[in-house]
mmCIF file of C-alpha atoms in Angstrom:
data_model
loop_
_atom_site.group_PDB
_atom_site.id
_atom_site.type_symbol
_atom_site.label_atom_id
_atom_site.label_comp_id
_atom_site.label_asym_id
_atom_site.label_seq_id
_atom_site.Cartn_x
_atom_site.Cartn_y
_atom_site.Cartn_z
ATOM 1 C CA MET A 1342 -13.342 -0.889 9.936
ATOM 2 C CA SER A 1343 -13.995 -3.845 12.201
ATOM 3 C CA VAL A 1344 -12.145 -5.129 15.251
ATOM 4 C CA GLU A 1345 -13.511 -8.582 14.406
ATOM 5 C CA ALA A 1346 -11.998 -8.519 10.902
ATOM 6 C CA VAL A 1347 -8.600 -7.404 12.209
ATOM 7 C CA THR A 1348 -8.771 -10.077 14.917
ATOM 8 C CA ASP A 1349 -9.485 -12.774 12.323
ATOM 9 C CA VAL A 1350 -6.465 -11.735 10.248
ATOM 10 C CA LEU A 1351 -4.181 -11.638 13.298
ATOM 11 C CA ILE A 1352 -5.361 -15.126 14.291
ATOM 12 C CA ALA A 1353 -4.921 -16.479 10.757
ATOM 13 C CA THR A 1354 -1.453 -14.952 10.484
ATOM 14 C CA ALA A 1355 -0.370 -16.468 13.805
ATOM 15 C CA ALA A 1356 -1.867 -19.885 13.070
ATOM 16 C CA PHE A 1357 -1.196 -20.435 9.380
ATOM 17 C CA ARG A 1358 1.943 -18.327 8.731
ATOM 18 C CA THR A 1359 2.390 -18.572 4.936
ATOM 19 C CA PRO A 1360 0.321 -16.428 2.535
ATOM 20 C CA ALA A 1361 -1.253 -19.461 0.848
ATOM 21 C CA LYS A 1362 -2.231 -21.065 4.158
ATOM 22 C CA ILE A 1363 -3.502 -17.730 5.516
ATOM 23 C CA ARG A 1364 -5.618 -17.339 2.383
ATOM 24 C CA ASP A 1365 -7.090 -20.809 2.833
ATOM 25 C CA GLY A 1366 -7.619 -20.287 6.558
ATOM 26 C CA LEU A 1367 -9.460 -17.002 6.095
ATOM 27 C CA SER A 1368 -11.698 -18.700 3.534
ATOM 28 C CA ASP A 1369 -12.482 -21.642 5.835
ATOM 29 C CA PRO A 1370 -14.603 -20.644 8.875
ATOM 30 C CA VAL A 1371 -14.109 -24.070 10.469
ATOM 31 C CA ALA A 1372 -10.305 -23.832 10.249
ATOM 32 C CA LEU A 1373 -10.371 -20.266 11.558
ATOM 33 C CA ASP A 1374 -12.623 -21.215 14.488
ATOM 34 C CA ARG A 1375 -10.304 -24.126 15.278
ATOM 35 C CA ALA A 1376 -7.295 -21.797 15.260
ATOM 36 C CA ARG A 1377 -9.153 -19.389 17.554
ATOM 37 C CA ALA A 1378 -10.038 -22.198 19.976
ATOM 38 C CA GLU A 1379 -6.426 -23.395 20.098
ATOM 39 C CA LEU A 1380 -5.107 -20.021 21.266
ATOM 40 C CA SER A 1381 -3.951 -19.833 24.853
ATOM 41 C CA ALA A 1382 -5.788 -17.344 27.043
ATOM 42 C CA SER A 1383 -2.800 -15.000 27.030
ATOM 43 C CA ALA A 1384 -2.377 -15.224 23.241
ATOM 44 C CA ALA A 1385 -6.075 -14.547 22.673
ATOM 45 C CA GLU A 1386 -5.916 -11.549 24.993
ATOM 46 C CA GLU A 1387 -2.837 -10.184 23.201
ATOM 47 C CA ILE A 1388 -4.449 -10.543 19.768
ATOM 48 C CA SER A 1389 -7.590 -8.813 21.017
ATOM 49 C CA ARG A 1390 -5.498 -5.969 22.438
ATOM 50 C CA ARG A 1391 -3.558 -5.576 19.176
ATOM 51 C CA ALA A 1392 -6.729 -5.565 17.078
ATOM 52 C CA GLU A 1393 -8.351 -2.880 19.211
ATOM 53 C CA ALA A 1394 -5.159 -0.790 19.138
ATOM 54 C CA LEU A 1395 -4.954 -0.998 15.338
ATOM 55 C CA VAL A 1396 -8.563 0.060 14.850
ATOM 56 C CA ALA A 1397 -8.074 2.885 17.351
ATOM 57 C CA ARG A 1398 -5.268 4.151 15.090
ATOM 58 C CA GLY A 1399 -7.562 4.150 12.071
ATOM 59 C CA VAL A 1400 -6.338 0.852 10.623
ATOM 60 C CA GLY A 1401 -8.743 -1.602 9.006
ATOM 61 C CA VAL A 1402 -8.239 -4.769 6.995
ATOM 62 C CA LEU A 1403 -9.604 -6.232 3.768
ATOM 63 C CA ARG A 1404 -9.774 -10.026 3.543
ATOM 64 C CA CYS A 1405 -9.697 -12.137 0.400
ATOM 65 C CA SER A 1406 -12.544 -14.164 1.895
ATOM 66 C CA GLN A 1407 -14.851 -11.137 1.583
ATOM 67 C CA PRO A 1408 -15.037 -10.538 -2.199
ATOM 68 C CA GLY A 1409 -17.452 -7.636 -1.859
ATOM 69 C CA ASP A 1410 -14.823 -5.695 0.093
ATOM 70 C CA PHE A 1411 -11.647 -7.117 -1.451
ATOM 71 C CA PRO A 1412 -10.553 -5.241 -4.612
ATOM 72 C CA ALA A 1413 -11.406 -7.218 -7.742
ATOM 73 C CA GLY A 1414 -8.041 -6.342 -9.286
ATOM 74 C CA LEU A 1415 -6.263 -8.275 -6.556
ATOM 75 C CA THR A 1416 -7.761 -11.549 -7.756
ATOM 76 C CA VAL A 1417 -5.797 -12.767 -10.764
ATOM 77 C CA ARG A 1418 -6.724 -15.955 -12.604
ATOM 78 C CA GLY A 1419 -9.043 -16.909 -9.772
ATOM 79 C CA ARG A 1420 -6.504 -16.479 -6.964
ATOM 80 C CA PRO A 1421 -5.961 -13.508 -4.647
ATOM 81 C CA VAL A 1422 -2.587 -11.805 -5.015
ATOM 82 C CA VAL A 1423 -2.453 -11.350 -1.229
ATOM 83 C CA PRO A 1424 -4.627 -12.896 1.508
ATOM 84 C CA TYR A 1425 -5.333 -9.559 3.176
ATOM 85 C CA LEU A 1426 -4.522 -5.852 3.077
ATOM 86 C CA TYR A 1427 -4.276 -3.534 6.034
ATOM 87 C CA TYR A 1428 -5.401 -0.031 5.150
ATOM 88 C CA ARG A 1429 -5.667 3.463 6.545
ATOM 89 C CA GLY A 1430 -7.896 5.833 4.596
ATOM 90 C CA ASP A 1431 -10.768 5.156 2.204
ATOM 91 C CA PRO A 1432 -10.869 1.535 0.977
ATOM 92 C CA GLN A 1433 -13.586 2.358 -1.560
ATOM 93 C CA VAL A 1434 -10.993 3.940 -3.869
ATOM 94 C CA LEU A 1435 -9.561 0.448 -4.386
ATOM 95 C CA HIS A 1436 -12.621 -0.461 -6.440
ATOM 96 C CA ARG A 1437 -11.916 2.220 -9.060
ATOM 97 C CA PRO A 1438 -9.639 1.748 -12.116
ATOM 98 C CA SER A 1439 -6.215 3.005 -11.033
ATOM 99 C CA LEU A 1440 -2.996 4.142 -12.678
ATOM 100 C CA ALA A 1441 0.088 2.472 -11.204
ATOM 101 C CA VAL A 1442 3.537 4.061 -11.356
ATOM 102 C CA SER A 1443 7.005 2.692 -10.689
ATOM 103 C CA GLY A 1444 10.485 4.121 -10.950
ATOM 104 C CA SER A 1445 13.852 4.689 -9.374
ATOM 105 C CA ARG A 1446 14.390 6.206 -5.949
ATOM 106 C CA ASP A 1447 17.418 8.026 -7.362
ATOM 107 C CA ALA A 1448 15.472 9.612 -10.183
ATOM 108 C CA SER A 1449 16.944 12.196 -12.537
ATOM 109 C CA ALA A 1450 15.304 15.579 -13.023
ATOM 110 C CA ALA A 1451 13.788 14.321 -16.282
ATOM 111 C CA ALA A 1452 12.395 11.234 -14.568
ATOM 112 C CA ARG A 1453 10.908 13.286 -11.736
ATOM 113 C CA LYS A 1454 9.248 15.557 -14.306
ATOM 114 C CA ALA A 1455 7.845 12.513 -16.104
ATOM 115 C CA ALA A 1456 6.627 11.082 -12.796
ATOM 116 C CA ALA A 1457 4.826 14.336 -12.054
ATOM 117 C CA ALA A 1458 3.135 14.067 -15.461
ATOM 118 C CA VAL A 1459 1.916 10.574 -14.538
ATOM 119 C CA GLY A 1460 0.475 11.859 -11.265
ATOM 120 C CA ALA A 1461 -1.185 14.824 -12.956
ATOM 121 C CA LEU A 1462 -2.664 12.532 -15.612
ATOM 122 C CA ALA A 1463 -4.151 10.265 -12.958
ATOM 123 C CA ALA A 1464 -5.851 13.275 -11.369
ATOM 124 C CA THR A 1465 -7.073 14.550 -14.747
ATOM 125 C CA LEU A 1466 -8.589 11.172 -15.624
ATOM 126 C CA ARG A 1467 -10.027 10.855 -12.095
ATOM 127 C CA MET A 1468 -8.073 7.663 -11.550
ATOM 128 C CA PRO A 1469 -6.418 6.903 -8.222
ATOM 129 C CA LEU A 1470 -2.633 6.864 -8.534
ATOM 130 C CA VAL A 1471 -1.017 3.730 -7.073
ATOM 131 C CA ALA A 1472 2.594 4.159 -5.941
ATOM 132 C CA GLY A 1473 5.070 2.593 -3.561
ATOM 133 C CA ASN A 1474 5.683 5.360 -0.990
ATOM 134 C CA ALA A 1475 9.404 5.604 -1.795
ATOM 135 C CA ARG A 1476 11.420 8.708 -2.537
ATOM 136 C CA GLY A 1477 12.128 9.663 -6.131
ATOM 137 C CA VAL A 1478 9.547 8.676 -8.735
ATOM 138 C CA ASP A 1479 6.896 7.509 -6.248
ATOM 139 C CA THR A 1480 6.991 10.750 -4.275
ATOM 140 C CA ALA A 1481 7.068 13.003 -7.357
ATOM 141 C CA ALA A 1482 4.055 11.248 -8.873
ATOM 142 C CA ALA A 1483 2.088 11.188 -5.613
ATOM 143 C CA GLU A 1484 2.749 14.853 -4.874
ATOM 144 C CA ALA A 1485 1.593 15.823 -8.368
ATOM 145 C CA ALA A 1486 -1.566 13.724 -8.136
ATOM 146 C CA ALA A 1487 -2.530 15.067 -4.721
ATOM 147 C CA GLY A 1488 -1.597 18.603 -5.722
ATOM 148 C CA ALA A 1489 -3.958 18.382 -8.696
ATOM 149 C CA GLY A 1490 -6.824 17.234 -6.496
ATOM 150 C CA GLY A 1491 -6.432 13.544 -7.243
ATOM 151 C CA THR A 1492 -6.503 10.438 -5.095
ATOM 152 C CA VAL A 1493 -3.371 8.547 -4.060
ATOM 153 C CA ILE A 1494 -2.959 4.922 -2.979
ATOM 154 C CA LEU A 1495 0.397 4.218 -1.326
ATOM 155 C CA VAL A 1496 1.421 0.554 -1.043
ATOM 156 C CA ALA A 1497 4.030 0.146 1.674
ATOM 157 C CA PRO A 1498 6.917 -2.356 1.641
ATOM 158 C CA GLU A 1499 6.658 -2.692 5.433
ATOM 159 C CA GLY A 1500 3.979 -3.056 8.104
ATOM 160 C CA ILE A 1501 1.418 -0.279 8.304
ATOM 161 C CA LEU A 1502 2.736 0.773 11.722
ATOM 162 C CA ARG A 1503 6.252 1.123 10.281
ATOM 163 C CA VAL A 1504 5.442 3.345 7.318
ATOM 164 C CA ASP A 1505 7.581 6.421 6.718
ATOM 165 C CA GLY A 1506 4.976 8.935 7.814
ATOM 166 C CA ASP A 1507 6.949 11.922 6.547
ATOM 167 C CA ARG A 1508 6.842 10.622 2.985
ATOM 168 C CA ALA A 1509 3.146 9.725 3.208
ATOM 169 C CA GLU A 1510 2.361 13.167 4.601
ATOM 170 C CA GLN A 1511 4.025 14.816 1.602
ATOM 171 C CA THR A 1512 0.821 13.965 -0.265
ATOM 172 C CA ASP A 1513 -1.110 15.934 2.394
ATOM 173 C CA GLY A 1514 -1.830 12.806 4.443
ATOM 174 C CA GLY A 1515 -5.517 13.697 4.253
ATOM 175 C CA PRO A 1516 -8.613 12.025 2.847
ATOM 176 C CA SER A 1517 -7.062 11.916 -0.646
ATOM 177 C CA VAL A 1518 -4.473 9.359 0.512
ATOM 178 C CA THR A 1519 -5.121 5.691 1.271
ATOM 179 C CA LEU A 1520 -2.247 3.690 2.724
ATOM 180 C CA LEU A 1521 -1.983 -0.085 2.211
ATOM 181 C CA SER A 1522 0.218 -2.852 3.551
ATOM 182 C CA GLN A 1523 0.129 -6.579 2.838
ATOM 183 C CA PHE A 1524 2.440 -7.337 5.761
ATOM 184 C CA GLU A 1525 1.987 -7.838 9.479
ATOM 185 C CA PRO A 1526 1.621 -4.407 11.127
ATOM 186 C CA ASP A 1527 5.083 -4.308 12.743
ATOM 187 C CA THR A 1528 7.039 -5.805 9.819
ATOM 188 C CA ARG A 1529 10.234 -3.916 9.012
ATOM 189 C CA TRP A 1530 11.300 -2.888 5.518
ATOM 190 C CA SER A 1531 13.278 -5.413 3.489
ATOM 191 C CA ALA A 1532 14.283 -5.633 -0.146
ATOM 192 C CA TYR A 1533 12.332 -8.888 -0.402
ATOM 193 C CA ASN A 1534 9.157 -7.210 0.851
ATOM 194 C CA ALA A 1535 9.691 -4.254 -1.470
ATOM 195 C CA MET A 1536 9.803 -6.620 -4.429
ATOM 196 C CA GLY A 1537 6.785 -8.530 -3.145
ATOM 197 C CA ARG A 1538 4.573 -5.472 -2.896
ATOM 198 C CA ASN A 1539 5.256 -4.676 -6.595
ATOM 199 C CA ARG A 1540 2.781 -7.401 -7.493
ATOM 200 C CA THR A 1541 0.117 -5.666 -5.401
ATOM 201 C CA ILE A 1542 0.829 -2.290 -7.017
ATOM 202 C CA CYS A 1543 0.609 -3.728 -10.528
ATOM 203 C CA ALA A 1544 -2.487 -5.799 -9.774
ATOM 204 C CA LEU A 1545 -4.294 -2.721 -8.453
ATOM 205 C CA GLY A 1546 -3.333 -0.703 -11.532
ATOM 206 C CA ALA A 1547 -5.500 -0.969 -14.627
ATOM 207 C CA VAL A 1548 -2.380 0.354 -16.393
ATOM 208 C CA THR A 1549 1.203 0.466 -15.091
ATOM 209 C CA VAL A 1550 3.640 3.220 -16.093
ATOM 210 C CA VAL A 1551 7.369 2.667 -15.564
ATOM 211 C CA VAL A 1552 9.153 6.008 -15.446
ATOM 212 C CA ALA A 1553 12.753 4.924 -14.887
ATOM 213 C CA ALA A 1554 14.066 1.387 -14.330
ATOM 214 C CA GLY A 1555 17.594 0.121 -13.912
ATOM 215 C CA GLU A 1556 18.944 -3.023 -15.532
ATOM 216 C CA LYS A 1557 17.935 -4.856 -12.357
ATOM 217 C CA GLY A 1558 15.881 -4.061 -9.293
ATOM 218 C CA GLY A 1559 12.356 -3.197 -8.241
ATOM 219 C CA SER A 1560 11.161 -1.052 -11.136
ATOM 220 C CA LEU A 1561 12.277 -3.579 -13.741
ATOM 221 C CA ASP A 1562 10.558 -6.263 -11.688
ATOM 222 C CA ALA A 1563 7.396 -4.138 -11.464
ATOM 223 C CA GLY A 1564 7.214 -3.749 -15.230
ATOM 224 C CA ARG A 1565 7.685 -7.445 -15.840
ATOM 225 C CA THR A 1566 5.163 -8.233 -13.128
ATOM 226 C CA ALA A 1567 2.575 -6.025 -14.840
ATOM 227 C CA LEU A 1568 3.124 -7.911 -18.091
ATOM 228 C CA SER A 1569 2.886 -11.272 -16.329
ATOM 229 C CA LEU A 1570 -0.441 -10.203 -14.810
ATOM 230 C CA GLY A 1571 -1.747 -9.223 -18.231
ATOM 231 C CA ARG A 1572 -1.819 -5.521 -17.378
ATOM 232 C CA PRO A 1573 -0.993 -2.894 -20.029
ATOM 233 C CA LEU A 1574 2.538 -1.547 -19.520
ATOM 234 C CA VAL A 1575 3.597 1.932 -20.620
ATOM 235 C CA VAL A 1576 7.292 2.876 -20.515
ATOM 236 C CA MET A 1577 8.641 6.428 -20.592
ATOM 237 C CA THR A 1578 11.500 7.291 -22.964
ATOM 238 C CA TYR A 1579 13.804 10.310 -22.961
ATOM 239 C CA PRO A 1580 15.741 12.117 -25.716
ATOM 240 C CA ASP A 1581 19.013 12.437 -23.803
ATOM 241 C CA GLU A 1582 18.970 9.363 -21.610
ATOM 242 C CA MET A 1583 17.442 5.925 -21.755
ATOM 243 C CA PRO A 1584 17.405 3.967 -18.505
ATOM 244 C CA ALA A 1585 18.610 0.448 -19.180
ATOM 245 C CA GLY A 1586 15.550 -1.146 -17.625
ATOM 246 C CA ASN A 1587 13.199 0.958 -19.741
ATOM 247 C CA ALA A 1588 14.789 -0.370 -22.917
ATOM 248 C CA MET A 1589 14.515 -3.919 -21.589
ATOM 249 C CA LEU A 1590 10.830 -3.471 -20.747
ATOM 250 C CA ILE A 1591 10.070 -2.103 -24.204
ATOM 251 C CA GLU A 1592 11.726 -5.199 -25.674
ATOM 252 C CA ASP A 1593 9.558 -7.302 -23.352
ATOM 253 C CA GLY A 1594 6.379 -5.739 -24.727
ATOM 254 C CA GLY A 1595 5.922 -2.412 -22.955
ATOM 255 C CA VAL A 1596 4.645 0.504 -25.049
ATOM 256 C CA ALA A 1597 7.117 3.390 -25.358
ATOM 257 C CA VAL A 1598 5.909 6.979 -24.906
ATOM 258 C CA ALA A 1599 8.032 10.119 -25.098
ATOM 259 C CA SER A 1600 5.753 12.916 -23.883
ATOM 260 C CA ALA A 1601 2.831 13.732 -21.616
ATOM 261 C CA ALA A 1602 0.557 13.848 -24.662
ATOM 262 C CA GLU A 1603 1.656 10.380 -25.814
ATOM 263 C CA LEU A 1604 1.282 9.119 -22.254
ATOM 264 C CA ARG A 1605 -2.322 10.263 -22.080
ATOM 265 C CA THR A 1606 -3.148 8.845 -25.490
ATOM 266 C CA GLU A 1607 -1.687 5.449 -24.624
ATOM 267 C CA VAL A 1608 -3.300 5.254 -21.176
ATOM 268 C CA GLU A 1609 -6.703 6.142 -22.624
ATOM 269 C CA ARG A 1610 -6.209 3.608 -25.411
ATOM 270 C CA ALA A 1611 -5.301 0.915 -22.888
ATOM 271 C CA LEU A 1612 -8.402 1.752 -20.863
ATOM 272 C CA GLY A 1613 -10.587 1.676 -23.938
ATOM 273 C CA GLN A 1614 -11.534 5.320 -23.465
ATOM 274 C CA PRO A 1615 -11.971 7.733 -26.375
ATOM 275 C CA GLU A 1616 -8.974 9.942 -26.944
ATOM 276 C CA GLN A 1617 -9.330 13.592 -25.945
ATOM 277 C CA THR A 1618 -7.587 16.563 -27.480
ATOM 278 C CA THR A 1619 -6.821 18.344 -24.196
ATOM 279 C CA LEU A 1620 -3.175 17.793 -23.317
ATOM 280 C CA LEU A 1621 -1.556 17.762 -19.909
#
């Protein structure tokens, strides 16, 4: 991780403000140098202090202007999904095919069991699990993945300095967990940001699995976002209950699966891997 890279992102964020303008500014050395030169002495000193403090806390940043470092999955149709990503952990895992999961915070017992199956499958297939660091489905899947020796990528809906550490630590908080945020480090949680980070989760995932979605809200949005990005979408079904959003996503083109065995078969098919007979 580099103080210089974090400094560049802090300058671009302060100078250009909107994601599109930040993206363009980070990709234009002349514009970035101009923004740096226009900083007052006190502003430059404050940005330098913040960058050093972030790196001291183990925070780095990936910039869309550095394609060798920026995850390929986050560039869709020639444009980056986000201009930068703050991270804590191992950024190299972002270059591996990942399994994304989404589902309700208020998950039923059946949904939590299904989420755990998704996490266990990710570990079995040696795919990082990408989740949103919320209670319910996200936590159940992440705990299962980490517990099975897998790798977890948590994408926060707030700044990286505002993340719910207790929930992140439930996955052991160790080297198996990489934390991401597309927001300024001190940004507070908002419903708008939570919806916005769904696009990052789905873009990182080679396949997205929706465990339980309501008739509106973040998980329904995540499933539709995956489809809009051209990512395979797998939707869990249940014998005694069918979340309204799951049915809607299946109508939209998601593939329905009813068991851990079907889940594995469909994920492997979507990845173009040969099916295996070993079940979860």
